[in-house]
Amino acid sequence: MASVIKRKNTWFGTWVGLDGRRHQKTTCVKVKSKGMTEKQTRMIAQSVADAMERAAKGLTPVEQAMESVRAVAVANGMAKPVPSIADYMTQFPAQACARAEQQRHRTFRDFLSWLGRDAKLPLTCISTDHMRGHLIWLLQTYRKGTVDRRREHLACAFNRARDIDKFITHSPMAGLKVSQLMRSIGGQDDTVDRDPFTADEMKIILFKFPQPYSDLAAVSYYLGGLRLGDSCMLRWENVDFDKGGVFVRERKTGKPRYIHLLPELRERLLARRAAQEEGEEFVFPEAARKYQYSPGTVSTRFTQQLMAFGIRKDDEDTKALRGRRRPVARKSFHSLRHTAVSMGRSAPNLTPDIVRDTVGHDSEKIERRYFTAADNAKLAVLKTLADMVRPDSDATAPAAV
């Protein structure tokens, strides 16, 4: 709330702005005015100073009115003062998932660091311009997927503040979309396409890798390129040995899928269940615990096996990205998904629609990014093109345009 001070015969309003500095401006209200006491002129000057402060902070008329109501409510003990941005972010309740809590803590820490001394300002001082600037900074530093997750964490925090404090009428995250901001700054797509495994490499992974990585890869591959999280968190209750199927609700999209259980995978799962204690919830208990705490651990251990068996020679297949973006390996656990798509689409009797539905891609555009034709298939195409123009070929030449 602004305060007023005397300067000669005029009341001046003073307040702390969004930049953390104290501002001072005349209210044009005289201290001594004909027919009015000094107390009355001070009250008028106070209302003018409060209006100037709210206007300087970019509040809408509705928000300005709510701030006035809050000041009255706080003065009469009917409401609590608004906390600072730093206090609110620090006291934000932890979530159930350790992984989500770790990511949320990193998001809030970087946001407060970006704000600097502005983090001490009241929570209501955060504007949409603040958040737009922060998201643009993130896009210049991290990958778009990371910025999307951080936007979700910040939006959740500000939406909750609006829910618990009825004086807050607007979330500063409203209307901000990462994809639109990326286009506005001319950002480029930083998605890295991974390479699929060859048939020989898949044989090494499925039959020579130590446990649980061999069975973990088998679950992903034989279930149509299941993602790492869905493979690690697979529960026995979702495996139906009698009907020969596996029910999966994708963690990334929430999409339910029922996948046929192949005999090759059925034998592996039966052997795994027989070796476990009765009542075990997860098919891969150790991998499930690691994934819940830090999913990167499981992916890193699988990559170490790729290095040990010579499938990945060194870091030559890793693409370095700008900013603080992590380098992305072209061969990793996610390459199993690319392998399933590439081998499926290379089969002459399988249509792209069938492959897309089996893998669980929502669009043809996404599915195409996962498809890499095998060298022998591309060679066959080139030979076909050459055969069509041989002198003894019966192929009809295309008409001239």
XYZ file of C-alpha atoms in Angstrom:
401
model
C 0.000 0.000 0.000
C 1.270 3.466 -0.871
C 2.054 6.060 1.762
C 1.903 9.873 1.663
C 4.424 12.445 2.767
C 4.458 16.243 2.978
C 6.572 18.296 0.661
C 6.042 22.007 1.281
C 2.254 22.401 0.946
C 1.569 19.279 -1.172
C 0.951 15.639 -0.383
C 3.237 13.242 -2.335
C 2.530 9.545 -2.801
C 5.362 7.030 -2.423
C 5.439 3.278 -3.128
C 7.742 0.414 -4.107
C 7.408 -0.367 -7.814
C 7.779 -3.634 -9.709
C 11.460 -2.828 -10.233
C 12.032 -2.890 -6.465
C 12.719 0.835 -6.284
C 10.779 3.449 -4.333
C 8.823 5.870 -6.495
C 7.479 9.247 -5.503
C 4.895 11.372 -7.279
C 2.735 14.338 -6.391
C -0.951 13.780 -5.679
C -1.703 17.454 -6.483
C -3.598 17.625 -3.168
C -2.695 20.608 -1.004
C -1.954 19.958 2.664
C -3.819 23.080 3.684
C -6.945 23.609 1.636
C -9.726 26.109 2.260
C -12.647 24.531 4.137
C -10.789 21.216 4.819
C -8.666 19.955 7.700
C -5.228 18.414 7.204
C -6.654 14.997 8.137
C -9.228 15.254 5.374
C -6.685 16.287 2.725
C -4.434 13.435 3.817
C -7.251 10.902 3.307
C -7.881 12.249 -0.202
C -4.164 12.164 -0.999
C -3.943 8.582 0.306
C -6.658 7.366 -2.088
C -4.936 9.165 -4.981
C -1.561 7.637 -4.068
C -3.092 4.145 -3.871
C -4.625 4.604 -7.335
C -1.285 5.765 -8.757
C 0.473 2.759 -7.249
C -2.016 0.289 -8.731
C -1.835 1.979 -12.134
C 1.988 1.883 -12.044
C 1.875 -1.851 -11.368
C -0.308 -2.427 -14.403
C -3.348 -3.699 -12.526
C -6.694 -3.744 -14.284
C -9.541 -1.630 -12.827
C -11.063 -4.760 -11.290
C -7.742 -5.734 -9.725
C -7.259 -2.177 -8.457
C -10.649 -2.321 -6.772
C -9.826 -5.727 -5.239
C -6.559 -4.371 -3.863
C -8.473 -1.573 -2.184
C -10.912 -4.063 -0.672
C -7.993 -6.219 0.496
C -6.379 -3.261 2.257
C -9.590 -2.586 4.162
C -10.034 -6.282 4.992
C -6.457 -6.609 6.267
C -6.810 -3.459 8.364
C -9.919 -4.915 10.014
C -8.406 -8.383 10.565
C -10.677 -10.079 8.024
C -7.900 -11.135 5.632
C -4.215 -11.959 5.703
C -1.600 -9.779 4.021
C -0.512 -11.076 0.627
C 2.774 -13.020 0.922
C 5.866 -12.172 -1.085
C 6.603 -14.154 -4.231
C 9.570 -15.852 -2.575
C 7.609 -16.822 0.551
C 4.736 -18.254 -1.451
C 7.005 -20.303 -3.743
C 9.009 -21.607 -0.787
C 5.910 -22.685 1.151
C 4.116 -24.235 -1.817
C 3.015 -27.749 -0.722
C 4.978 -30.747 -1.932
C 3.360 -33.141 -4.391
C 3.029 -36.884 -3.978
C 5.483 -37.901 -6.687
C 9.140 -37.415 -5.765
C 10.039 -36.831 -9.407
C 7.401 -34.098 -9.842
C 8.437 -32.475 -6.563
C 12.071 -32.403 -7.662
C 11.160 -30.788 -10.989
C 8.812 -28.289 -9.316
C 11.505 -27.246 -6.839
C 13.949 -26.626 -9.714
C 11.305 -24.599 -11.583
C 10.573 -22.332 -8.620
C 14.258 -21.926 -7.771
C 15.133 -20.766 -11.296
C 12.083 -18.478 -11.401
C 13.025 -16.738 -8.147
C 16.619 -16.429 -9.338
C 15.398 -14.845 -12.569
C 13.256 -12.351 -10.634
C 16.189 -11.304 -8.467
C 15.202 -8.695 -5.871
C 11.705 -8.549 -7.342
C 11.098 -11.897 -5.598
C 10.491 -9.908 -2.398
C 7.524 -8.102 -3.938
C 3.955 -9.137 -3.045
C 2.554 -12.060 -4.992
C -0.073 -9.835 -6.616
C 2.659 -7.793 -8.322
C 3.438 -10.609 -10.768
C 2.090 -9.673 -14.185
C 1.639 -11.479 -17.481
C 4.587 -9.491 -18.861
C 6.750 -10.941 -16.091
C 5.783 -14.484 -17.014
C 6.121 -13.875 -20.748
C 9.659 -12.638 -20.221
C 10.511 -15.610 -18.033
C 9.169 -18.157 -20.539
C 11.084 -16.499 -23.377
C 14.248 -16.702 -21.273
C 13.571 -20.389 -20.655
C 13.090 -21.021 -24.384
C 16.521 -19.542 -25.031
C 18.020 -21.819 -22.401
C 16.096 -25.116 -22.372
C 14.302 -27.388 -24.798
C 10.638 -26.733 -25.569
C 9.490 -29.870 -23.717
C 11.262 -28.698 -20.562
C 9.697 -25.236 -20.854
C 6.251 -26.825 -21.268
C 6.685 -28.710 -17.984
C 7.927 -25.624 -16.176
C 4.998 -23.605 -17.465
C 2.669 -26.263 -16.002
C 4.352 -26.011 -12.601
C 4.115 -22.208 -12.525
C 0.527 -22.202 -13.787
C -0.422 -24.699 -11.059
C 1.116 -22.467 -8.369
C -0.586 -19.270 -9.533
C -3.934 -20.984 -10.086
C -3.817 -22.334 -6.549
C -3.032 -18.844 -5.211
C -6.116 -17.579 -7.019
C -8.229 -20.386 -5.545
C -7.202 -19.829 -1.923
C -7.146 -15.994 -2.063
C -10.437 -14.587 -3.339
C -8.857 -11.145 -3.767
C -6.689 -12.506 -6.615
C -8.869 -12.449 -9.729
C -6.369 -13.246 -12.470
C -3.523 -15.692 -13.103
C -0.446 -14.152 -14.781
C -0.066 -17.373 -16.805
C -3.419 -16.956 -18.561
C -3.133 -16.902 -22.347
C 0.579 -17.758 -22.446
C 1.425 -20.678 -24.754
C 4.959 -21.918 -25.207
C 4.507 -22.760 -28.888
C 3.299 -19.225 -29.691
C 6.161 -17.651 -27.739
C 8.658 -19.829 -29.585
C 7.312 -18.648 -32.930
C 7.366 -15.017 -31.759
C 11.105 -15.169 -31.063
C 11.892 -17.162 -34.188
C 12.873 -20.269 -32.266
C 13.548 -23.497 -34.099
C 12.346 -26.974 -33.311
C 15.047 -28.637 -31.191
C 13.606 -32.147 -31.334
C 16.266 -34.779 -32.013
C 15.261 -37.857 -33.987
C 16.782 -41.028 -32.612
C 18.103 -43.877 -34.721
C 16.418 -47.291 -34.622
C 18.298 -50.455 -33.718
C 19.159 -52.948 -36.403
C 17.879 -56.537 -36.274
C 21.298 -57.777 -35.084
C 21.419 -55.132 -32.352
C 17.927 -56.105 -31.204
C 19.056 -59.739 -30.841
C 21.898 -58.604 -28.580
C 19.572 -56.444 -26.484
C 16.862 -59.093 -26.105
C 19.054 -62.151 -25.523
C 22.418 -60.964 -24.184
C 21.658 -57.964 -21.963
C 21.606 -58.707 -18.202
C 18.365 -58.558 -16.239
C 16.230 -56.572 -15.835
C 17.263 -54.630 -18.948
C 16.750 -57.559 -21.312
C 13.160 -58.116 -20.160
C 12.537 -54.369 -19.922
C 13.530 -53.986 -23.571
C 11.403 -57.010 -24.486
C 8.334 -55.439 -22.870
C 8.893 -52.243 -24.824
C 9.617 -53.931 -28.151
C 7.032 -56.747 -28.107
C 4.314 -54.310 -26.959
C 4.845 -52.048 -29.949
C 7.499 -49.633 -28.738
C 6.250 -48.936 -25.225
C 7.827 -45.852 -23.645
C 10.305 -46.096 -20.781
C 7.870 -44.920 -18.095
C 5.089 -47.263 -19.234
C 7.528 -50.201 -19.306
C 9.017 -49.505 -15.860
C 5.631 -48.893 -14.207
C 3.856 -51.908 -15.734
C 1.765 -53.697 -13.071
C 0.855 -57.377 -12.888
C -2.819 -56.490 -12.609
C -2.646 -55.122 -16.160
C -1.253 -58.345 -17.616
C -3.988 -60.830 -18.578
C -2.343 -64.197 -19.225
C -5.697 -65.939 -19.757
C -6.940 -63.656 -22.539
C -3.463 -62.913 -23.836
C -3.356 -59.127 -23.556
C -1.808 -56.216 -21.705
C -3.698 -53.075 -20.717
C -1.645 -49.866 -20.677
C -2.704 -46.311 -19.926
C 0.031 -44.160 -21.382
C 1.596 -41.891 -18.787
C 2.398 -39.221 -21.373
C -1.026 -38.887 -23.022
C -3.406 -40.740 -20.668
C -4.565 -42.775 -23.653
C -5.729 -46.346 -22.826
C -4.416 -49.161 -24.994
C -4.993 -52.926 -25.066
C -2.067 -54.763 -26.637
C -1.890 -58.443 -27.597
C 0.541 -60.520 -25.567
C 2.919 -62.402 -27.885
C 4.143 -65.876 -26.874
C 7.750 -64.594 -26.800
C 6.869 -62.006 -24.165
C 4.441 -64.273 -22.305
C 7.220 -66.745 -21.492
C 9.467 -63.999 -20.188
C 6.749 -62.535 -17.972
C 5.731 -65.924 -16.553
C 9.357 -66.646 -15.647
C 9.680 -63.228 -14.028
C 6.504 -63.637 -11.975
C 7.595 -67.068 -10.770
C 10.880 -65.604 -9.503
C 9.192 -62.795 -7.557
C 7.618 -62.829 -4.133
C 3.867 -63.223 -4.010
C 1.978 -59.953 -3.866
C 4.549 -57.903 -5.786
C 2.775 -55.025 -7.539
C 5.179 -54.173 -10.362
C 6.627 -56.363 -13.089
C 9.946 -54.548 -12.599
C 9.977 -53.458 -8.924
C 13.519 -52.053 -8.879
C 13.085 -50.158 -12.148
C 9.734 -48.797 -10.939
C 11.286 -47.398 -7.760
C 14.170 -45.818 -9.678
C 11.847 -44.330 -12.278
C 9.569 -42.774 -9.649
C 12.503 -41.076 -7.968
C 14.682 -40.277 -11.004
C 13.707 -41.609 -14.450
C 17.078 -40.643 -15.868
C 18.719 -43.363 -13.764
C 17.002 -46.208 -15.637
C 17.756 -44.652 -19.022
C 21.405 -44.125 -18.059
C 21.830 -47.740 -16.916
C 20.334 -48.978 -20.196
C 22.711 -46.717 -22.135
C 25.646 -48.190 -20.195
C 24.641 -51.621 -21.472
C 24.531 -50.278 -25.024
C 28.083 -49.018 -24.550
C 29.263 -52.260 -22.950
C 28.030 -54.382 -25.872
C 29.361 -52.023 -28.534
C 25.986 -50.864 -29.838
C 27.013 -47.341 -28.925
C 30.717 -46.851 -29.468
C 31.124 -43.519 -27.699
C 29.536 -40.081 -27.668
C 29.855 -39.597 -31.424
C 26.129 -40.225 -31.872
C 25.214 -37.514 -29.362
C 23.963 -34.160 -30.645
C 24.979 -31.101 -28.642
C 22.251 -28.479 -28.200
C 22.494 -24.763 -27.454
C 21.929 -23.198 -24.041
C 21.605 -25.521 -21.061
C 19.906 -28.185 -23.156
C 21.180 -31.643 -22.379
C 22.928 -33.498 -25.202
C 20.617 -36.123 -26.686
C 21.911 -39.532 -27.716
C 20.703 -40.832 -31.052
C 20.523 -44.360 -29.597
C 18.867 -44.903 -26.235
C 15.916 -46.769 -24.708
C 13.531 -44.603 -26.736
C 15.142 -46.018 -29.885
C 13.118 -49.172 -29.207
C 10.033 -47.163 -30.153
C 11.696 -45.990 -33.350
C 12.701 -49.584 -34.072
C 9.137 -50.838 -33.724
C 7.835 -48.163 -36.120
C 10.634 -48.572 -38.664
C 10.446 -52.372 -38.794
C 6.652 -52.279 -38.880
C 6.506 -49.832 -41.770
C 9.213 -51.690 -43.665
C 7.108 -54.871 -43.660
C 5.334 -55.182 -47.044
C 2.095 -56.518 -45.543
C 1.616 -53.779 -42.908
C 0.043 -50.418 -43.703
C 1.132 -47.196 -41.954
C -2.320 -46.910 -40.335
C -1.961 -50.315 -38.670
C 1.534 -49.501 -37.423
C 0.405 -46.111 -36.100
C -2.509 -47.629 -34.187
C -0.326 -50.401 -32.759
C 2.346 -48.032 -31.484
C -0.206 -45.514 -30.223
C 0.688 -42.419 -32.239
C -2.082 -39.863 -32.577
C -1.150 -38.526 -36.004
C 0.638 -39.536 -39.160
C 2.976 -36.568 -38.768
C 4.311 -37.884 -35.446
C 4.564 -41.431 -36.725
C 6.608 -40.346 -39.733
C 9.245 -38.834 -37.454
C 9.789 -42.276 -35.949
C 10.213 -44.017 -39.297
C 13.689 -44.688 -40.696
C 13.944 -46.967 -43.715
C 16.494 -49.768 -43.566
C 19.499 -49.568 -45.906
C 18.457 -52.679 -47.833
C 14.968 -51.220 -48.322
C 16.385 -47.974 -49.664
C 18.741 -49.926 -51.909
C 15.766 -51.854 -53.259
C 14.050 -48.580 -54.122
C 17.124 -47.343 -56.006
C 17.390 -50.614 -57.910
C 13.730 -50.352 -58.855
C 14.305 -46.836 -60.185
C 17.271 -48.068 -62.226
C 15.331 -51.068 -63.587
C 12.549 -48.797 -64.808
C 14.865 -46.963 -67.228
C 16.847 -49.895 -68.609
C 16.729 -50.147 -72.392
C 15.107 -53.577 -72.211
C 12.551 -52.494 -69.618
C 8.860 -52.632 -70.501
C 8.066 -49.838 -68.035
C 6.181 -46.985 -69.577
C 8.054 -43.703 -69.537
C 6.257 -40.837 -67.756
C 4.556 -38.337 -69.997
C 6.309 -35.031 -70.560
C 4.938 -32.110 -68.616
